[in-house]
mmCIF file of C-alpha atoms in Angstrom:
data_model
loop_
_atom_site.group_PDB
_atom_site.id
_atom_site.type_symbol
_atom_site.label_atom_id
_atom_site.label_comp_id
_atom_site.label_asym_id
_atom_site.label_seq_id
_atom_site.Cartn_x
_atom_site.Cartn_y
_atom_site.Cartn_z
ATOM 1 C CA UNK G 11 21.369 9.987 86.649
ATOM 2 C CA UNK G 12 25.000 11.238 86.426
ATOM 3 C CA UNK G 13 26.266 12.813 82.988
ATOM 4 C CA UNK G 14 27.626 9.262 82.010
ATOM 5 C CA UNK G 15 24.619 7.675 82.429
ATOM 6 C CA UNK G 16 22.992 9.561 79.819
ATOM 7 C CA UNK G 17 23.006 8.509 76.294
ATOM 8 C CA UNK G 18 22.196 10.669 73.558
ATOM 9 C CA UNK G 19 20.159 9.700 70.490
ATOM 10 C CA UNK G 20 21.371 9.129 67.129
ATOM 11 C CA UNK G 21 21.292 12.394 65.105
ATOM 12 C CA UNK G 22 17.646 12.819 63.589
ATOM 13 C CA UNK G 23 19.269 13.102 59.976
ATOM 14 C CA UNK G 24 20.634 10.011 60.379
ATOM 15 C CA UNK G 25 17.696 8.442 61.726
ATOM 16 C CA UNK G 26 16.069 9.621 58.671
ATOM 17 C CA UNK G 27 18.485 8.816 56.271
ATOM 18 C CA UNK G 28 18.231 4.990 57.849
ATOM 19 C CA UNK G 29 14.189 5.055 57.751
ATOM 20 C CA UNK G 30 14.611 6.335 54.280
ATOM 21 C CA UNK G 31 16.746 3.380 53.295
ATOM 22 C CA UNK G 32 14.070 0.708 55.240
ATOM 23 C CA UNK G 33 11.828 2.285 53.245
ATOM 24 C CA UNK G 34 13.592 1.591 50.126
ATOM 25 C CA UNK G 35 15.606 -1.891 50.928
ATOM 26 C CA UNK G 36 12.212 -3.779 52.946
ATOM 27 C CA UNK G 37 9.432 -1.638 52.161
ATOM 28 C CA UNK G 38 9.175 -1.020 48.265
ATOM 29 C CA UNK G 39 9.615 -4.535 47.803
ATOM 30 C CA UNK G 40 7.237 -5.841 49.593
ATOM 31 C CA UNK G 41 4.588 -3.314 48.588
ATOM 32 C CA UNK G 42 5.032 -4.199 44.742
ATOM 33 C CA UNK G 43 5.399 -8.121 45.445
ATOM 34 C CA UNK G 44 1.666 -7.668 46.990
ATOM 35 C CA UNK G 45 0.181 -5.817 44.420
ATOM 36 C CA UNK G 46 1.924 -7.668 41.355
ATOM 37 C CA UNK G 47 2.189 -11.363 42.716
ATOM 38 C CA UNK G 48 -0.047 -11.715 45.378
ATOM 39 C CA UNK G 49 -3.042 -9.284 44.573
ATOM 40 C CA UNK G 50 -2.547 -9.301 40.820
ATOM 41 C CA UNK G 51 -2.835 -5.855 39.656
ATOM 42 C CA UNK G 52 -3.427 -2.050 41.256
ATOM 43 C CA UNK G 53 -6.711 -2.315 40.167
ATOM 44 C CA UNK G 54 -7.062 -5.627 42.160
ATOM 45 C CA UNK G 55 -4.982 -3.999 45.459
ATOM 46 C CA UNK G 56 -7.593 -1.100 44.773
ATOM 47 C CA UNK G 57 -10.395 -2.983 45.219
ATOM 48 C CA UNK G 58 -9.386 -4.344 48.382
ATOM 49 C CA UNK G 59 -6.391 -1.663 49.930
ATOM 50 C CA UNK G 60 -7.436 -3.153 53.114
ATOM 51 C CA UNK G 61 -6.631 -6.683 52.934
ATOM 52 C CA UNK G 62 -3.280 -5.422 50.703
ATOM 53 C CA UNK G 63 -1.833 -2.766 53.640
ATOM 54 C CA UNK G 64 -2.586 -5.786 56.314
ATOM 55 C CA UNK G 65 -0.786 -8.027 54.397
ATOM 56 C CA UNK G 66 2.264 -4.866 53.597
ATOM 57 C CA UNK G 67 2.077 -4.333 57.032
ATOM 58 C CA UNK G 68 1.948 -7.933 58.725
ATOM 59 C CA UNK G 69 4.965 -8.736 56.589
ATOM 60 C CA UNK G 70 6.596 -5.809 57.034
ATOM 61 C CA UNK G 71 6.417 -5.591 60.989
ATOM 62 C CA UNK G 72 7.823 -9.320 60.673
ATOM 63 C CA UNK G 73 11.105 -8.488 59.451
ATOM 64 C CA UNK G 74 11.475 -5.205 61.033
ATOM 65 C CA UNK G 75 10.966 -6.861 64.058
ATOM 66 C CA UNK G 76 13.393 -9.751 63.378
ATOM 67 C CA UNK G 77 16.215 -7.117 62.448
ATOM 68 C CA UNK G 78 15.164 -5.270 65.649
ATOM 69 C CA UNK G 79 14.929 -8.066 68.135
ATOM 70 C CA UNK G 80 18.181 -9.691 66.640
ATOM 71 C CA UNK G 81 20.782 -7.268 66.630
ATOM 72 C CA UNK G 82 18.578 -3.610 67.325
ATOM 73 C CA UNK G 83 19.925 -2.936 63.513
ATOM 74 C CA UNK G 84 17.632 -2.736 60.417
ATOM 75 C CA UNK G 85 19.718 -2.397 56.939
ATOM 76 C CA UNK G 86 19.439 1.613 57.196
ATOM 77 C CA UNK G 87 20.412 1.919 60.882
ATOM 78 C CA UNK G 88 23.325 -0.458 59.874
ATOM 79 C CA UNK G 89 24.457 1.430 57.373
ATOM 80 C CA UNK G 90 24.098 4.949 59.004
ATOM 81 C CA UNK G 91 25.545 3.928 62.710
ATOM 82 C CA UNK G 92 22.044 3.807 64.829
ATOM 83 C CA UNK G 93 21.039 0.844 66.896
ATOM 84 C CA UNK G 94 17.932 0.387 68.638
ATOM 85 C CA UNK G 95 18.186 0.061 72.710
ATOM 86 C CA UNK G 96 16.329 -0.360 75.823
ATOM 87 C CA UNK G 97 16.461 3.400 77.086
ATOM 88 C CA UNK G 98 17.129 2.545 80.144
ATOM 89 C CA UNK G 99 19.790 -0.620 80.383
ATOM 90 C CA UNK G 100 21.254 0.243 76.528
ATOM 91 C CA UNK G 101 20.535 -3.623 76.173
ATOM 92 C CA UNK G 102 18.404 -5.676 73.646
ATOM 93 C CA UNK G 103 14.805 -4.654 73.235
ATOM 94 C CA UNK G 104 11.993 -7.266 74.401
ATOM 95 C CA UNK G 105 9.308 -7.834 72.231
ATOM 96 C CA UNK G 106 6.619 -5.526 73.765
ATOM 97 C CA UNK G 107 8.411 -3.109 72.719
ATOM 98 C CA UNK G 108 8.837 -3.978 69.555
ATOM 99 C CA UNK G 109 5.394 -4.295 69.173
ATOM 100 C CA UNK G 110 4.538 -1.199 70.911
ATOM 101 C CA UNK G 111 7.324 0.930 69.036
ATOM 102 C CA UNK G 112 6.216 -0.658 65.783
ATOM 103 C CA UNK G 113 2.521 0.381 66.324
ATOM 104 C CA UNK G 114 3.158 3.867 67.427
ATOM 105 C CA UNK G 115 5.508 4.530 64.502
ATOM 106 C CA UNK G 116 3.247 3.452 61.871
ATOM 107 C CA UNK G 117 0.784 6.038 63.595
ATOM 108 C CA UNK G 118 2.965 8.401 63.572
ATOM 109 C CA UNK G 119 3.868 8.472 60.119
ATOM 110 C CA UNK G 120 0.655 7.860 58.908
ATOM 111 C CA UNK G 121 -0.381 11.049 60.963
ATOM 112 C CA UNK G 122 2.487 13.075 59.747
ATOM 113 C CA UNK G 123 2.647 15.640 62.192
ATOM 114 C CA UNK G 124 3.859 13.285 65.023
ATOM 115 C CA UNK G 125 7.252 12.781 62.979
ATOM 116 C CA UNK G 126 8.187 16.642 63.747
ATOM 117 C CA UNK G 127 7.880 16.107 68.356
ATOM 118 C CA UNK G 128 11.781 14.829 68.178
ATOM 119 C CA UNK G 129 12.377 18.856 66.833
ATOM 120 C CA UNK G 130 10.436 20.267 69.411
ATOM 121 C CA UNK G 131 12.280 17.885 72.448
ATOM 122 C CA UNK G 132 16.208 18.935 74.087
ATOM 123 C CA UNK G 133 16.297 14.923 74.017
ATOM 124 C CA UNK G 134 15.238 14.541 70.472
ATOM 125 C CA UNK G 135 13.067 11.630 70.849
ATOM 126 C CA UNK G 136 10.494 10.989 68.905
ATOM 127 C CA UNK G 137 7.174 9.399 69.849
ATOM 128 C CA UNK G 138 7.668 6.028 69.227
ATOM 129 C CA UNK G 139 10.880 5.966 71.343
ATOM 130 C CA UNK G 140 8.931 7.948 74.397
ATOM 131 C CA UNK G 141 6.185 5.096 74.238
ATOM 132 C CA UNK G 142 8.327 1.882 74.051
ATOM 133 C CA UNK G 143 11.325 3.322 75.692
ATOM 134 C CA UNK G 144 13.813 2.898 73.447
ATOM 135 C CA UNK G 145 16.413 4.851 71.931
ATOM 136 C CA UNK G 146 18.127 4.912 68.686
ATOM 137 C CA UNK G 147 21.646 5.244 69.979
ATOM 138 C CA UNK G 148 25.383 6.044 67.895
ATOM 139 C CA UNK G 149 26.580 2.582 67.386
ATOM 140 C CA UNK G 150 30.122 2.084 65.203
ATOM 141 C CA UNK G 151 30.211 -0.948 63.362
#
């Protein structure tokens, strides 16, 4: 690998910033159209949190995916200059590793202290892009 060959990742704030915004654009909606329309209540998606997080998280991976496997650009990496790449040809991602950077994420945040490895790396990866090889990479619009 030659300098030019290297790519760095997007900045973590702005990777951040564009998770935060997922969060709020895909996420929150789907969570409260579960529990309101299809679960009918809290108390209902209390009863049964298991069957309501498979269902937030079937539909959730579905979009994210689709945005992914489209154009590598969910609304927040859109809006903050990040696309999603195959770390090694900067080309589309397949859907492996979709899946695979999908799964690893939702581990990660769910374990917390997984989300803090890209401060501890020169590269400033985080775990899901060291599993599924990909990189979140500066992309103008």
């Amino acid at each position: 690998n030659t300098e030019e060959d290297i790519i760095e990742s997007a900045s973590i704030p702005s990777r951040l910033k564009a998770f935060l915004t997922d969060t709020f654009l895909i996420t929150t909606p789907i969570f409260y159209i579960v529990i309101y329309l299809i679960m009918g209540s809290g108390e209902e998606f209390a009863q049964d949190r298991t069957l309501g997080w498979s269902i937030i998280l079937g539909v959730h991976f579905i979009i994210i995916a689709i945005f992914w496997l489209k154009n590598g650009q969910t609304p927040g990496l859109k809006a903050y200059e990040g696309k999603l790449v195959d770390n090694k040809t900067k080309q589309r991602v397949s859907v492996t590793q979709v899946i695979i950077r999908y799964l690893v994420t939702t581990f990660s945040v769910v374990s917390i202290f997984l989300m803090f490895i890209p401060f501890f790396r020169k590269d400033k990866k985080t775990i899901q892009d060291i599993f599924s090889n990909t990189i979140i990479i500066p992309c103008k619009n």
